Amino acid sequence: MIGVPGEPATARGLIIRDLFSRLARSVLSLPTWISFSPAILFHRQNLRVQLYQIMPLSPYYVYNQQLSSLCLGHALWEPDPGQLYDHISIGDVGYIRDGYFIRMFNELSSCEFPFDLKLVKLELHDHMKVNDDPFQNIRTSVFGKETYCSRYVTTPGPSPHTDDTAVKYACKKRLGAILDLPCGGQRTDAIRTKAFEVYIRDNIDRWFAIAQEKQLDVEHMEDIILVSGCTLVTSWAAAVFHDDSLEVKIPLRSNALGNGGAEFQWGPDILNPGGVHRHNSFLPPWNGNPPQNQCVFIRGFRAKRIIFYMTLRGAAEPLPDDPNNRPEDEIQVMREPNVSRHRDPLIGVLSYIAQVENTIAIAHHNDLQLIEGVETLTADSIEEFLRRKNVGVLVENGGALLQDDEDLSVPEDAKAIFHAQAGLSGKPESFILHPVLSRYNLKLDIDNEPDHDYDLPEEEIDSPATYPAMRSLILENRQGYPHQITIRASGDSPGMGVTVRDVLKTIHEDARKQPRRNELNKLESAGREGMNAAFVKRCKTERELSQGPSRIDYLSGRDRLVVILKPLSEGAMDGENVAGPSTGIAMG
C-alpha cells in the first residue's frame, strides 16, 4: 500500500486524494501533470496516483501580479541588491528569483561580473551602445512620494505621509499589494528602446548559453531580462494580501527622516495576520545619507524562441518530460513553489507571440498596458486573453513583437520624406539629425493642435533637432509638396538652435494651410487626382469637405514623417547620415 510519511496508508486515503486531484484539475482547468507543490509519482501495477497539497501563493508572485496594473514594471519583492552589486542599472542582464534580481553582467560595460565568466570572455565582444549618437537617450525623473496600491486595497484612514498617524490598509477577500515610498525615488529609462529590442534578439542565445554553462538558476530562455529602466529608492515598505478567503487589515506608520531615509512600524492591531506578508527596508547605523540603491520596479525586455523537435517513428526516444514514459517507482522532484505558477505575467505575452509567429519573440513590461485587468491574470491566462482578442504581432528585424494600434509597420509608400539642409544664413557645416525626425515615422495629422507633442518625453521634443545645433533648417520634399519649408529656432539661446518641437510645429502649420492657386495650376493631371483622392479620404465630416484641400494633400496620402539629410553631392545616397547645405534645390 502506498502512503505519505507520517500518515496511515489506507486505500480510502488514496481514493480521497485521487478524487481531490481530479476535482482540482477540473475546477482550475489544469493539465494532469501540473501540481501545486512537490509531487511524488508512484507506479504500482499500472496504477498511477498523484498526491496534491494546495500551498499558498508565494508573496513575491502575488506582489508583482497585483502591482502590474500600475504599469510601472516588474515589482521586486526584494529590492535590496544584497551586496551582489551596487544597484540595478540600464543594460543589466540577469534574472529574477524569489522576488529579487540577480545580475549576471552589464552589457553597457565590460566590467563588474559577479560570476566567474573567464571561460566566456565577454569583454571581447561588442557591447551595446545606448548613446550611439550625440542626443540624450537616458531619461531620469523624480518618482513620487506616495503609497502604491493594487486595485482592491483600500485605506479607510488618514492619507499616507501627511502626519505621524498609522494608515490602516484593508483588503477584503481579495489578493492585493501595497508599496509605501515616503521618500520617493528616481526613475531611469532608456528613451529609444529599439536598440534593446535588436540587441536582445541578437544575443539571447549567447546569454542563455552562459547561464547554462555556469549552472545558474535559469531554466528557460525567457527567464533572462535585459534591463531598459528601473526605479531606485532609499527606503520602502511592502505588504501582500495573499489569502483571498480572509478580510485583512494592517496598520503602517512611516516616518521620513532628514537624511533621505525612512523608518516603518507595522501594527500592532492586525486583523487576520496570517493573510498578509509584510517587510520593509532597514537603515544601517551610519552617519549621512542612505544610498539610493533599492530597486522597487524593473523594466526590460524578455525573449523566447520556440524550438521544434523532429523524431523518426520507430527510432524516437521518449521526451525527457513526457509523463507517459516514466519508469515504474520513479520519484519526480519538483521545485517548490512550482515555477510554472509563479511566472512573470510578461511570460504569457511572450508565449502568445511565439505561437503566432515562428521566430524569436520579444516583449517589454510596457506591453502589459494593453491587457485589461492584468492583476487578476496568470501568465497562462494572459496568453489565452491575447488569443481571444486576436492581438496583432509585428515581425520586424528578425523578431516578433506585440503591436497595438500605434505599432503598425509603415510601408514605404506611406512615408513623407523631407530632405534637410542647413539654413543659408549660417556657415556651411555637416550635421546629424535627431532620431525622432529620421526614425520614428511620426504621423502627420493636421487635425491636432500645432503644439501637439506626439506623446514624446520632454527630453526628446525639446532636444536640438541637429548636432551641432543650427539656427535654421530648410526642408524640401520630392513627392509633390510644392515648396521648401524654412524652420527657424524659436528660442533665444544661441547654443540651442532649432529643436525637434520647432521642426514638427513648423511642418504642421505649413501642411494645414490652403494651397495657392499658382501651385494648383502647376499640378499635372496625375498629381491633381492623387491630391483629390487624399483629400476625400482624409475628411471625415461634411465640414472638413467644405473647407477644401490642404497642403498635406499634395503628399497623396503620405502621412508618416521621415526627415533625411540632403546629400553632399547629387551622386550621394539619400540615406547618408551626415550632410551639408547646398545652394540649389531640385524640386520633384
mmCIF file of N, CA, C and O in Angstrom, residues 434-479:
data_model
loop_
_atom_site.group_PDB
_atom_site.id
_atom_site.type_symbol
_atom_site.label_atom_id
_atom_site.label_comp_id
_atom_site.label_asym_id
_atom_site.label_seq_id
_atom_site.Cartn_x
_atom_site.Cartn_y
_atom_site.Cartn_z
ATOM 1 N N HIS A 434 18.242 64.407 -35.391
ATOM 2 C CA HIS A 434 17.731 63.687 -34.233
ATOM 3 C C HIS A 434 16.897 62.494 -34.702
ATOM 4 O O HIS A 434 16.135 62.593 -35.670
ATOM 5 N N PRO A 435 17.013 61.344 -34.001
ATOM 6 C CA PRO A 435 16.257 60.145 -34.413
ATOM 7 C C PRO A 435 14.746 60.328 -34.445
ATOM 8 O O PRO A 435 14.067 59.614 -35.188
ATOM 9 N N VAL A 436 14.178 61.234 -33.644
ATOM 10 C CA VAL A 436 12.733 61.462 -33.699
ATOM 11 C C VAL A 436 12.312 61.835 -35.113
ATOM 12 O O VAL A 436 11.259 61.411 -35.609
ATOM 13 N N LEU A 437 13.130 62.617 -35.791
ATOM 14 C CA LEU A 437 12.799 63.072 -37.138
ATOM 15 C C LEU A 437 13.122 62.031 -38.196
ATOM 16 O O LEU A 437 12.425 61.919 -39.206
ATOM 17 N N SER A 438 14.170 61.244 -37.984
ATOM 18 C CA SER A 438 14.633 60.344 -39.036
ATOM 19 C C SER A 438 14.166 58.905 -38.887
ATOM 20 O O SER A 438 14.178 58.153 -39.864
ATOM 21 N N ARG A 439 13.717 58.493 -37.660
ATOM 22 C CA ARG A 439 13.445 57.070 -37.441
ATOM 23 C C ARG A 439 12.048 56.768 -36.892
ATOM 24 O O ARG A 439 11.587 55.631 -36.973
ATOM 25 N N TYR A 440 11.384 57.757 -36.297
ATOM 26 C CA TYR A 440 10.170 57.443 -35.551
ATOM 27 C C TYR A 440 8.928 57.306 -36.427
ATOM 28 O O TYR A 440 7.909 56.793 -35.969
ATOM 29 N N ASN A 441 8.960 57.785 -37.653
ATOM 30 C CA ASN A 441 7.798 57.700 -38.545
ATOM 31 C C ASN A 441 6.542 58.292 -37.903
ATOM 32 O O ASN A 441 5.460 57.683 -37.918
ATOM 33 N N LEU A 442 6.660 59.479 -37.332
ATOM 34 C CA LEU A 442 5.528 60.123 -36.684
ATOM 35 C C LEU A 442 4.428 60.418 -37.704
ATOM 36 O O LEU A 442 4.698 60.764 -38.852
ATOM 37 N N LYS A 443 3.199 60.301 -37.266
ATOM 38 C CA LYS A 443 2.067 60.509 -38.165
ATOM 39 C C LYS A 443 1.680 61.977 -38.203
ATOM 40 O O LYS A 443 1.393 62.598 -37.179
ATOM 41 N N LEU A 444 1.657 62.545 -39.416
ATOM 42 C CA LEU A 444 1.237 63.922 -39.609
ATOM 43 C C LEU A 444 -0.289 63.982 -39.598
ATOM 44 O O LEU A 444 -0.947 63.354 -40.419
ATOM 45 N N ASP A 445 -0.837 64.730 -38.674
ATOM 46 C CA ASP A 445 -2.293 64.851 -38.547
ATOM 47 C C ASP A 445 -2.612 66.311 -38.298
ATOM 48 O O ASP A 445 -2.411 66.829 -37.191
ATOM 49 N N ILE A 446 -3.115 66.992 -39.313
ATOM 50 C CA ILE A 446 -3.372 68.424 -39.189
ATOM 51 C C ILE A 446 -4.591 68.713 -38.329
ATOM 52 O O ILE A 446 -4.874 69.881 -38.020
ATOM 53 N N ASP A 447 -5.330 67.691 -37.923
ATOM 54 C CA ASP A 447 -6.449 67.904 -37.011
ATOM 55 C C ASP A 447 -5.965 68.191 -35.598
ATOM 56 O O ASP A 447 -6.699 68.750 -34.784
ATOM 57 N N ASN A 448 -4.727 67.774 -35.267
ATOM 58 C CA ASN A 448 -4.168 68.072 -33.954
ATOM 59 C C ASN A 448 -3.745 69.535 -33.881
ATOM 60 O O ASN A 448 -3.563 70.204 -34.897
ATOM 61 N N GLU A 449 -3.552 70.012 -32.662
ATOM 62 C CA GLU A 449 -3.070 71.372 -32.475
ATOM 63 C C GLU A 449 -1.609 71.462 -32.915
ATOM 64 O O GLU A 449 -0.874 70.475 -32.862
ATOM 65 N N PRO A 450 -1.165 72.650 -33.337
ATOM 66 C CA PRO A 450 0.228 72.786 -33.795
ATOM 67 C C PRO A 450 1.258 72.415 -32.739
ATOM 68 O O PRO A 450 2.352 71.969 -33.074
ATOM 69 N N ASP A 451 0.911 72.609 -31.445
ATOM 70 C CA ASP A 451 1.853 72.289 -30.371
ATOM 71 C C ASP A 451 1.730 70.841 -29.905
ATOM 72 O O ASP A 451 2.213 70.488 -28.822
ATOM 73 N N HIS A 452 1.084 70.003 -30.696
ATOM 74 C CA HIS A 452 0.943 68.586 -30.350
ATOM 75 C C HIS A 452 2.324 67.975 -30.129
ATOM 76 O O HIS A 452 3.229 68.126 -30.953
ATOM 77 N N ASP A 453 2.482 67.271 -28.999
ATOM 78 C CA ASP A 453 3.811 66.752 -28.635
ATOM 79 C C ASP A 453 4.028 65.301 -29.032
ATOM 80 O O ASP A 453 5.062 64.728 -28.719
ATOM 81 N N TYR A 454 3.063 64.686 -29.719
ATOM 82 C CA TYR A 454 3.194 63.308 -30.215
ATOM 83 C C TYR A 454 3.488 62.319 -29.080
ATOM 84 O O TYR A 454 4.078 61.260 -29.321
ATOM 85 N N ASP A 455 3.099 62.676 -27.853
ATOM 86 C CA ASP A 455 3.342 61.815 -26.680
ATOM 87 C C ASP A 455 4.822 61.528 -26.473
ATOM 88 O O ASP A 455 5.196 60.488 -25.914
ATOM 89 N N LEU A 456 5.665 62.427 -26.902
ATOM 90 C CA LEU A 456 7.103 62.279 -26.713
ATOM 91 C C LEU A 456 7.513 62.888 -25.376
ATOM 92 O O LEU A 456 6.933 63.884 -24.933
ATOM 93 N N PRO A 457 8.510 62.331 -24.706
ATOM 94 C CA PRO A 457 9.009 62.955 -23.476
ATOM 95 C C PRO A 457 9.657 64.297 -23.780
ATOM 96 O O PRO A 457 10.138 64.540 -24.895
ATOM 97 N N GLU A 458 9.683 65.164 -22.784
ATOM 98 C CA GLU A 458 10.245 66.493 -22.983
ATOM 99 C C GLU A 458 11.706 66.430 -23.402
ATOM 100 O O GLU A 458 12.186 67.298 -24.146
ATOM 101 N N GLU A 459 12.414 65.409 -22.924
ATOM 102 C CA GLU A 459 13.833 65.303 -23.270
ATOM 103 C C GLU A 459 14.034 65.135 -24.770
ATOM 104 O O GLU A 459 15.089 65.503 -25.291
ATOM 105 N N GLU A 460 13.045 64.577 -25.451
ATOM 106 C CA GLU A 460 13.165 64.384 -26.888
ATOM 107 C C GLU A 460 12.601 65.562 -27.681
ATOM 108 O O GLU A 460 13.254 66.077 -28.593
ATOM 109 N N ILE A 461 11.380 65.988 -27.341
ATOM 110 C CA ILE A 461 10.739 67.004 -28.181
ATOM 111 C C ILE A 461 11.410 68.365 -28.016
ATOM 112 O O ILE A 461 11.380 69.198 -28.925
ATOM 113 N N ASP A 462 12.041 68.624 -26.891
ATOM 114 C CA ASP A 462 12.751 69.882 -26.689
ATOM 115 C C ASP A 462 14.248 69.741 -26.931
ATOM 116 O O ASP A 462 15.022 70.658 -26.628
ATOM 117 N N SER A 463 14.662 68.624 -27.483
ATOM 118 C CA SER A 463 16.070 68.400 -27.804
ATOM 119 C C SER A 463 16.432 69.143 -29.091
ATOM 120 O O SER A 463 15.575 69.377 -29.952
ATOM 121 N N PRO A 464 17.703 69.537 -29.271
ATOM 122 C CA PRO A 464 18.116 70.113 -30.559
ATOM 123 C C PRO A 464 17.818 69.147 -31.698
ATOM 124 O O PRO A 464 18.011 67.928 -31.568
ATOM 125 N N ALA A 465 17.334 69.670 -32.795
ATOM 126 C CA ALA A 465 16.990 68.825 -33.943
ATOM 127 C C ALA A 465 18.216 68.328 -34.674
ATOM 128 O O ALA A 465 18.140 67.341 -35.413
ATOM 129 N N THR A 466 19.330 69.020 -34.501
ATOM 130 C CA THR A 466 20.560 68.640 -35.197
ATOM 131 C C THR A 466 21.739 68.691 -34.240
ATOM 132 O O THR A 466 21.678 69.319 -33.174
ATOM 133 N N TYR A 467 22.791 68.016 -34.629
ATOM 134 C CA TYR A 467 24.072 68.141 -33.932
ATOM 135 C C TYR A 467 25.160 68.378 -34.973
ATOM 136 O O TYR A 467 25.306 67.577 -35.884
ATOM 137 N N PRO A 468 25.877 69.490 -34.863
ATOM 138 C CA PRO A 468 25.707 70.548 -33.867
ATOM 139 C C PRO A 468 24.430 71.340 -34.108
ATOM 140 O O PRO A 468 23.813 71.242 -35.162
ATOM 141 N N ALA A 469 24.049 72.153 -33.111
ATOM 142 C CA ALA A 469 22.813 72.932 -33.205
ATOM 143 C C ALA A 469 22.910 73.970 -34.313
ATOM 144 O O ALA A 469 23.968 74.547 -34.566
ATOM 145 N N MET A 470 21.788 74.212 -34.995
ATOM 146 C CA MET A 470 21.724 75.196 -36.079
ATOM 147 C C MET A 470 20.547 76.118 -35.856
ATOM 148 O O MET A 470 19.509 75.709 -35.349
ATOM 149 N N ARG A 471 20.713 77.361 -36.271
ATOM 150 C CA ARG A 471 19.682 78.366 -36.070
ATOM 151 C C ARG A 471 18.563 78.258 -37.088
ATOM 152 O O ARG A 471 17.464 78.771 -36.863
ATOM 153 N N SER A 472 18.788 77.592 -38.217
ATOM 154 C CA SER A 472 17.727 77.447 -39.223
ATOM 155 C C SER A 472 17.982 76.206 -40.055
ATOM 156 O O SER A 472 19.125 75.760 -40.215
ATOM 157 N N LEU A 473 16.890 75.651 -40.571
ATOM 158 C CA LEU A 473 16.935 74.486 -41.457
ATOM 159 C C LEU A 473 16.006 74.730 -42.638
ATOM 160 O O LEU A 473 15.020 75.473 -42.519
ATOM 161 N N ILE A 474 16.301 74.098 -43.754
ATOM 162 C CA ILE A 474 15.438 74.140 -44.933
ATOM 163 C C ILE A 474 15.083 72.714 -45.305
ATOM 164 O O ILE A 474 15.960 71.851 -45.432
ATOM 165 N N LEU A 475 13.773 72.449 -45.449
ATOM 166 C CA LEU A 475 13.294 71.124 -45.825
ATOM 167 C C LEU A 475 12.702 71.184 -47.228
ATOM 168 O O LEU A 475 12.006 72.137 -47.578
ATOM 169 N N GLU A 476 12.953 70.165 -48.005
ATOM 170 C CA GLU A 476 12.346 70.024 -49.325
ATOM 171 C C GLU A 476 11.777 68.615 -49.468
ATOM 172 O O GLU A 476 12.273 67.669 -48.853
ATOM 173 N N ASN A 477 10.729 68.521 -50.260
ATOM 174 C CA ASN A 477 10.090 67.233 -50.498
ATOM 175 C C ASN A 477 10.021 66.981 -51.995
ATOM 176 O O ASN A 477 9.718 67.896 -52.772
ATOM 177 N N ARG A 478 10.311 65.752 -52.418
ATOM 178 C CA ARG A 478 10.331 65.409 -53.840
ATOM 179 C C ARG A 478 9.169 64.480 -54.203
ATOM 180 O O ARG A 478 9.240 63.746 -55.177
ATOM 181 N N GLN A 479 8.124 64.496 -53.378
ATOM 182 C CA GLN A 479 6.958 63.637 -53.617
ATOM 183 C C GLN A 479 5.707 64.449 -53.939
ATOM 184 O O GLN A 479 4.613 63.900 -53.900
#
